[in-house]
Short mmCIF file of C-alpha atoms and ligand atoms in Angstrom, two decimals:
data_model
loop_
_atom_site.label_atom_id
_atom_site.label_comp_id
_atom_site.label_asym_id
_atom_site.label_seq_id
_atom_site.Cartn_x
_atom_site.Cartn_y
_atom_site.Cartn_z
CA MET U 1 66.90 111.54 154.99
CA THR U 2 69.14 113.67 157.20
CA LYS U 3 71.86 112.10 159.29
CA LYS U 4 69.93 113.06 162.41
CA GLU U 5 66.81 111.26 161.16
CA ARG U 6 68.89 108.23 160.21
CA PHE U 7 70.39 108.00 163.69
CA ALA U 8 66.96 108.43 165.29
CA LYS U 9 65.37 105.68 163.19
CA VAL U 10 68.21 103.21 163.68
CA LEU U 11 68.29 103.83 167.43
CA ASP U 12 64.49 103.48 167.64
CA PHE U 13 64.73 100.15 165.84
CA PHE U 14 67.34 98.79 168.22
CA ALA U 15 65.57 100.19 171.28
CA SER U 16 62.45 98.23 170.40
CA SER U 17 64.15 95.07 169.10
CA MET U 18 66.97 94.76 171.68
CA PRO U 19 65.98 96.84 174.70
CA ALA U 20 68.25 95.05 177.20
CA ALA U 21 71.41 94.51 175.15
CA GLN U 22 74.55 93.89 177.16
CA THR U 23 77.98 92.34 176.87
CA GLU U 24 78.16 88.58 176.39
CA LEU U 25 81.38 88.40 178.41
CA LYS U 26 80.91 86.82 181.83
CA TYR U 27 82.24 88.81 184.79
CA SER U 28 81.24 89.64 188.32
CA ASN U 29 83.33 92.73 189.09
CA VAL U 30 85.32 95.35 187.23
CA PHE U 31 88.63 93.52 187.56
CA GLU U 32 87.12 90.46 185.90
CA LEU U 33 85.57 92.67 183.23
CA ILE U 34 88.82 94.34 182.23
CA VAL U 35 90.62 90.99 182.13
CA ALA U 36 87.85 89.50 179.97
CA VAL U 37 87.88 92.47 177.60
CA VAL U 38 91.67 92.23 177.17
CA LEU U 39 91.27 88.52 176.41
CA SER U 40 88.47 89.19 173.92
CA ALA U 41 90.63 91.13 171.44
CA GLN U 42 90.39 89.23 168.14
CA CYS U 43 88.75 86.32 169.93
CA THR U 44 85.14 85.34 170.48
CA ASP U 45 83.37 86.08 173.75
CA LYS U 46 82.32 82.43 173.82
CA ARG U 47 85.95 81.29 173.84
CA VAL U 48 86.89 83.85 176.49
CA ASN U 49 83.99 82.69 178.68
CA MET U 50 85.42 79.18 178.54
CA VAL U 51 88.74 80.15 180.12
CA THR U 52 87.78 82.88 182.57
CA PRO U 53 85.94 80.83 185.24
CA GLU U 54 89.14 78.97 186.19
CA LEU U 55 91.30 82.07 185.72
CA PHE U 56 89.06 84.10 188.03
CA ARG U 57 88.80 81.27 190.56
CA LEU U 58 92.57 81.07 190.90
CA MET U 59 93.32 84.77 190.41
CA PRO U 60 90.34 86.74 191.68
CA THR U 61 92.26 89.98 192.30
CA ALA U 62 95.01 91.99 190.67
CA GLU U 63 97.33 91.13 193.55
CA LYS U 64 96.74 87.40 193.12
CA MET U 65 97.17 87.57 189.35
CA TYR U 66 100.39 89.55 189.76
CA ALA U 67 101.69 87.03 192.30
CA ALA U 68 100.80 84.11 190.00
CA GLY U 69 102.85 85.56 187.15
CA GLN U 70 102.85 85.47 183.37
CA ASP U 71 103.65 81.77 182.90
CA ARG U 72 100.81 80.61 185.12
CA ILE U 73 98.40 83.01 183.40
CA LEU U 74 99.51 81.63 180.04
CA GLU U 75 98.72 78.06 181.11
CA LEU U 76 95.16 79.10 181.85
CA ILE U 77 94.47 81.17 178.74
CA LYS U 78 96.22 79.04 176.14
CA SER U 79 93.10 78.43 174.08
CA VAL U 80 92.34 82.10 173.35
CA SER U 81 93.93 83.90 170.41
CA TYR U 82 97.39 85.45 170.92
CA PRO U 83 97.86 83.82 174.34
CA ASN U 84 101.51 84.85 174.78
CA SER U 85 100.86 88.55 174.24
CA LYS U 86 97.71 88.46 176.33
CA ALA U 87 99.46 86.67 179.22
CA ARG U 88 102.15 89.35 179.10
CA TYR U 89 99.53 92.12 179.06
CA LEU U 90 97.59 90.61 181.94
CA ALA U 91 100.71 90.15 184.06
CA GLY U 92 101.62 93.81 183.41
CA LEU U 93 98.05 94.98 183.99
CA ALA U 94 97.81 93.10 187.30
CA LYS U 95 101.16 94.50 188.42
CA MET U 96 100.19 98.08 187.63
CA LEU U 97 96.78 97.76 189.27
CA ALA U 98 98.33 96.20 192.38
CA GLU U 99 101.20 98.65 192.67
CA ASN U 100 99.69 101.92 191.45
CA TYR U 101 95.96 101.66 192.05
CA GLY U 102 95.65 99.64 195.27
CA GLY U 103 94.23 96.73 193.30
CA ASN U 104 91.33 98.82 191.99
CA VAL U 105 90.45 99.48 188.37
CA PRO U 106 90.40 103.22 187.59
CA GLU U 107 87.26 104.81 186.20
CA SER U 108 88.62 107.38 183.78
CA THR U 109 89.49 106.31 180.25
CA ASP U 110 92.74 108.30 180.42
CA GLU U 111 93.86 106.23 183.41
CA LEU U 112 92.56 103.00 181.90
CA GLU U 113 94.57 103.58 178.73
CA LYS U 114 97.79 103.65 180.76
CA LEU U 115 97.34 99.98 181.63
CA PRO U 116 99.19 97.32 179.60
CA GLY U 117 96.99 95.77 176.92
CA VAL U 118 94.34 98.48 177.28
CA GLY U 119 93.80 100.67 174.22
CA ARG U 120 91.06 103.17 173.57
CA LYS U 121 88.48 100.52 172.68
CA THR U 122 89.04 98.44 175.81
CA ALA U 123 89.06 101.57 177.98
CA ASN U 124 85.75 102.68 176.46
CA VAL U 125 84.20 99.25 176.97
CA VAL U 126 85.14 99.17 180.66
CA ALA U 127 84.09 102.79 181.20
CA SER U 128 80.72 102.32 179.52
CA VAL U 129 79.85 98.76 180.58
CA TYR U 130 80.91 99.03 184.20
CA TYR U 131 80.84 102.71 185.03
CA GLY U 132 78.02 103.72 182.65
CA ALA U 133 80.14 106.40 180.95
CA PRO U 134 78.65 107.77 177.70
CA LYS U 135 81.38 106.24 175.52
CA ILE U 136 81.17 104.32 172.27
CA ALA U 137 83.76 101.58 171.93
CA VAL U 138 84.40 100.91 168.26
CA ASP U 139 85.43 97.37 167.41
CA THR U 140 85.32 95.70 164.03
CA HIS U 141 81.55 95.01 164.25
CA VAL U 142 80.66 98.54 165.31
CA PHE U 143 82.90 99.98 162.58
CA ARG U 144 81.39 97.83 159.83
CA VAL U 145 77.72 98.07 160.83
CA SER U 146 77.86 101.84 161.37
CA ALA U 147 79.36 102.34 157.93
CA ARG U 148 76.84 100.07 156.22
CA LEU U 149 73.92 101.80 157.88
CA GLY U 150 75.29 105.20 156.96
CA LEU U 151 75.71 106.31 160.58
CA THR U 152 79.34 107.01 159.76
CA THR U 153 80.61 108.42 156.50
CA GLU U 154 84.03 107.57 155.11
CA ALA U 155 85.50 106.97 158.56
CA LYS U 156 89.08 105.88 157.97
CA ASN U 157 89.74 104.45 161.39
CA PRO U 158 87.95 103.55 164.65
CA LEU U 159 88.65 106.97 166.16
CA GLN U 160 86.92 108.79 163.30
CA ALA U 161 83.99 106.36 163.54
CA GLU U 162 83.81 106.91 167.30
CA GLN U 163 83.72 110.68 166.85
CA GLN U 164 80.92 110.48 164.29
CA LEU U 165 78.91 108.11 166.46
CA GLN U 166 79.43 110.27 169.55
CA ALA U 167 78.12 113.23 167.56
CA GLY U 168 74.99 111.39 166.44
CA ILE U 169 74.01 109.31 169.47
CA PRO U 170 72.52 111.01 172.53
CA GLU U 171 74.60 110.54 175.70
CA LYS U 172 72.09 108.34 177.45
CA LEU U 173 72.07 105.85 174.56
CA ARG U 174 75.80 105.65 173.87
CA ALA U 175 76.68 102.79 176.21
CA VAL U 176 73.83 100.58 175.01
CA SER U 177 74.38 101.54 171.35
CA HIS U 178 77.78 99.91 171.50
CA HIS U 179 76.08 96.59 172.36
CA TRP U 180 73.35 97.06 169.76
CA LEU U 181 75.86 97.55 166.98
CA ILE U 182 78.13 94.71 168.15
CA LEU U 183 75.29 92.21 168.49
CA HIS U 184 73.82 93.22 165.14
CA GLY U 185 77.23 92.74 163.55
CA ARG U 186 77.85 89.44 165.29
CA TYR U 187 74.53 87.79 164.47
CA VAL U 188 72.91 89.58 161.50
CA CYS U 189 75.15 92.01 159.64
CA LEU U 190 78.01 89.53 159.25
CA ALA U 191 81.23 90.73 157.62
CA ARG U 192 81.24 88.53 154.54
CA LYS U 193 77.60 87.60 154.11
CA PRO U 194 75.23 89.94 155.90
CA LYS U 195 71.85 88.32 156.55
CA CYS U 196 69.88 91.13 154.95
CA ALA U 197 66.82 88.90 154.50
CA GLU U 198 66.61 88.64 158.30
CA CYS U 199 67.41 92.28 159.00
CA GLY U 200 64.80 94.82 160.03
CA LEU U 201 66.93 97.71 158.82
CA THR U 202 66.88 97.16 155.06
CA GLY U 203 64.77 100.28 154.55
CA LEU U 204 67.44 102.42 156.22
CA CYS U 205 70.63 100.69 155.15
CA LYS U 206 72.91 102.37 152.62
CA HIS U 207 74.82 99.17 151.93
CA TYR U 208 71.58 97.32 151.17
CA ALA U 209 70.36 100.11 148.91
CA ALA U 210 73.66 100.10 147.00
CA GLN U 211 73.46 96.33 146.54
CA LEU U 212 69.93 96.59 145.14
CA LYS U 213 71.05 99.31 142.75
CA ASN U 214 73.97 97.24 141.48
CA LYS U 215 71.97 94.05 141.08
CA PRO U 216 71.62 93.04 137.43
CA ALA U 217 68.03 93.20 136.14
CA GLU U 218 66.42 89.76 135.78
S1 LIG N 1 70.39 95.39 155.57
FE1 LIG N 1 72.09 93.94 155.41
S2 LIG N 1 73.94 95.18 155.24
FE2 LIG N 1 72.28 96.49 156.05
S3 LIG N 1 72.45 96.41 158.27
FE3 LIG N 1 70.99 94.86 157.66
S4 LIG N 1 72.22 92.99 157.43
FE4 LIG N 1 73.63 94.73 157.42
#
């Protein structure tokens, strides 16, 4: 099977099994989205969704978050992973948005990446989820699932995986593909014990084929 055919079959599968995939983070505007995405680094969306309602109620804008300050942010996000660093990032992010962008969140990934706590992945998530940009954000789930399915080949880092995925996924499907791969990784293709028996992609999956090949004969 060519790489092109592999991409087409995998994307067809997800398009029919998860047509309306979207982020599980709760937000109601782009400021809330970027804050939630910063908080979600190495933390579950479920945990983030537990702290953001109060955070957004008290600090609904960049200006208000900046005025509240790092210590107050920390009190509200204590239960997420790496709260000290994230409180520092959010205080810096709010300051920069308030002072340099009139409280708005920029649309371009180059501008987004200038914000504290915002790397390439977070910038791509915001650009694709909120602004519909044809970007693929590669997190740990996307990286793992893409490699197992053979959509990426020997990618050594998220950037290489992103480039291979961008090359294989048509523009109009890139934003949603990010969610397909994340959700598949979160609920089916788990890191340690993938639930292959529940997966509809066994016929396409390189990792599954390799496991079958290495299985001792009974
Ligand atoms: S067959 Fe198994 S390893 Fe392959 S994508 Fe499905 S769950 Fe993951």
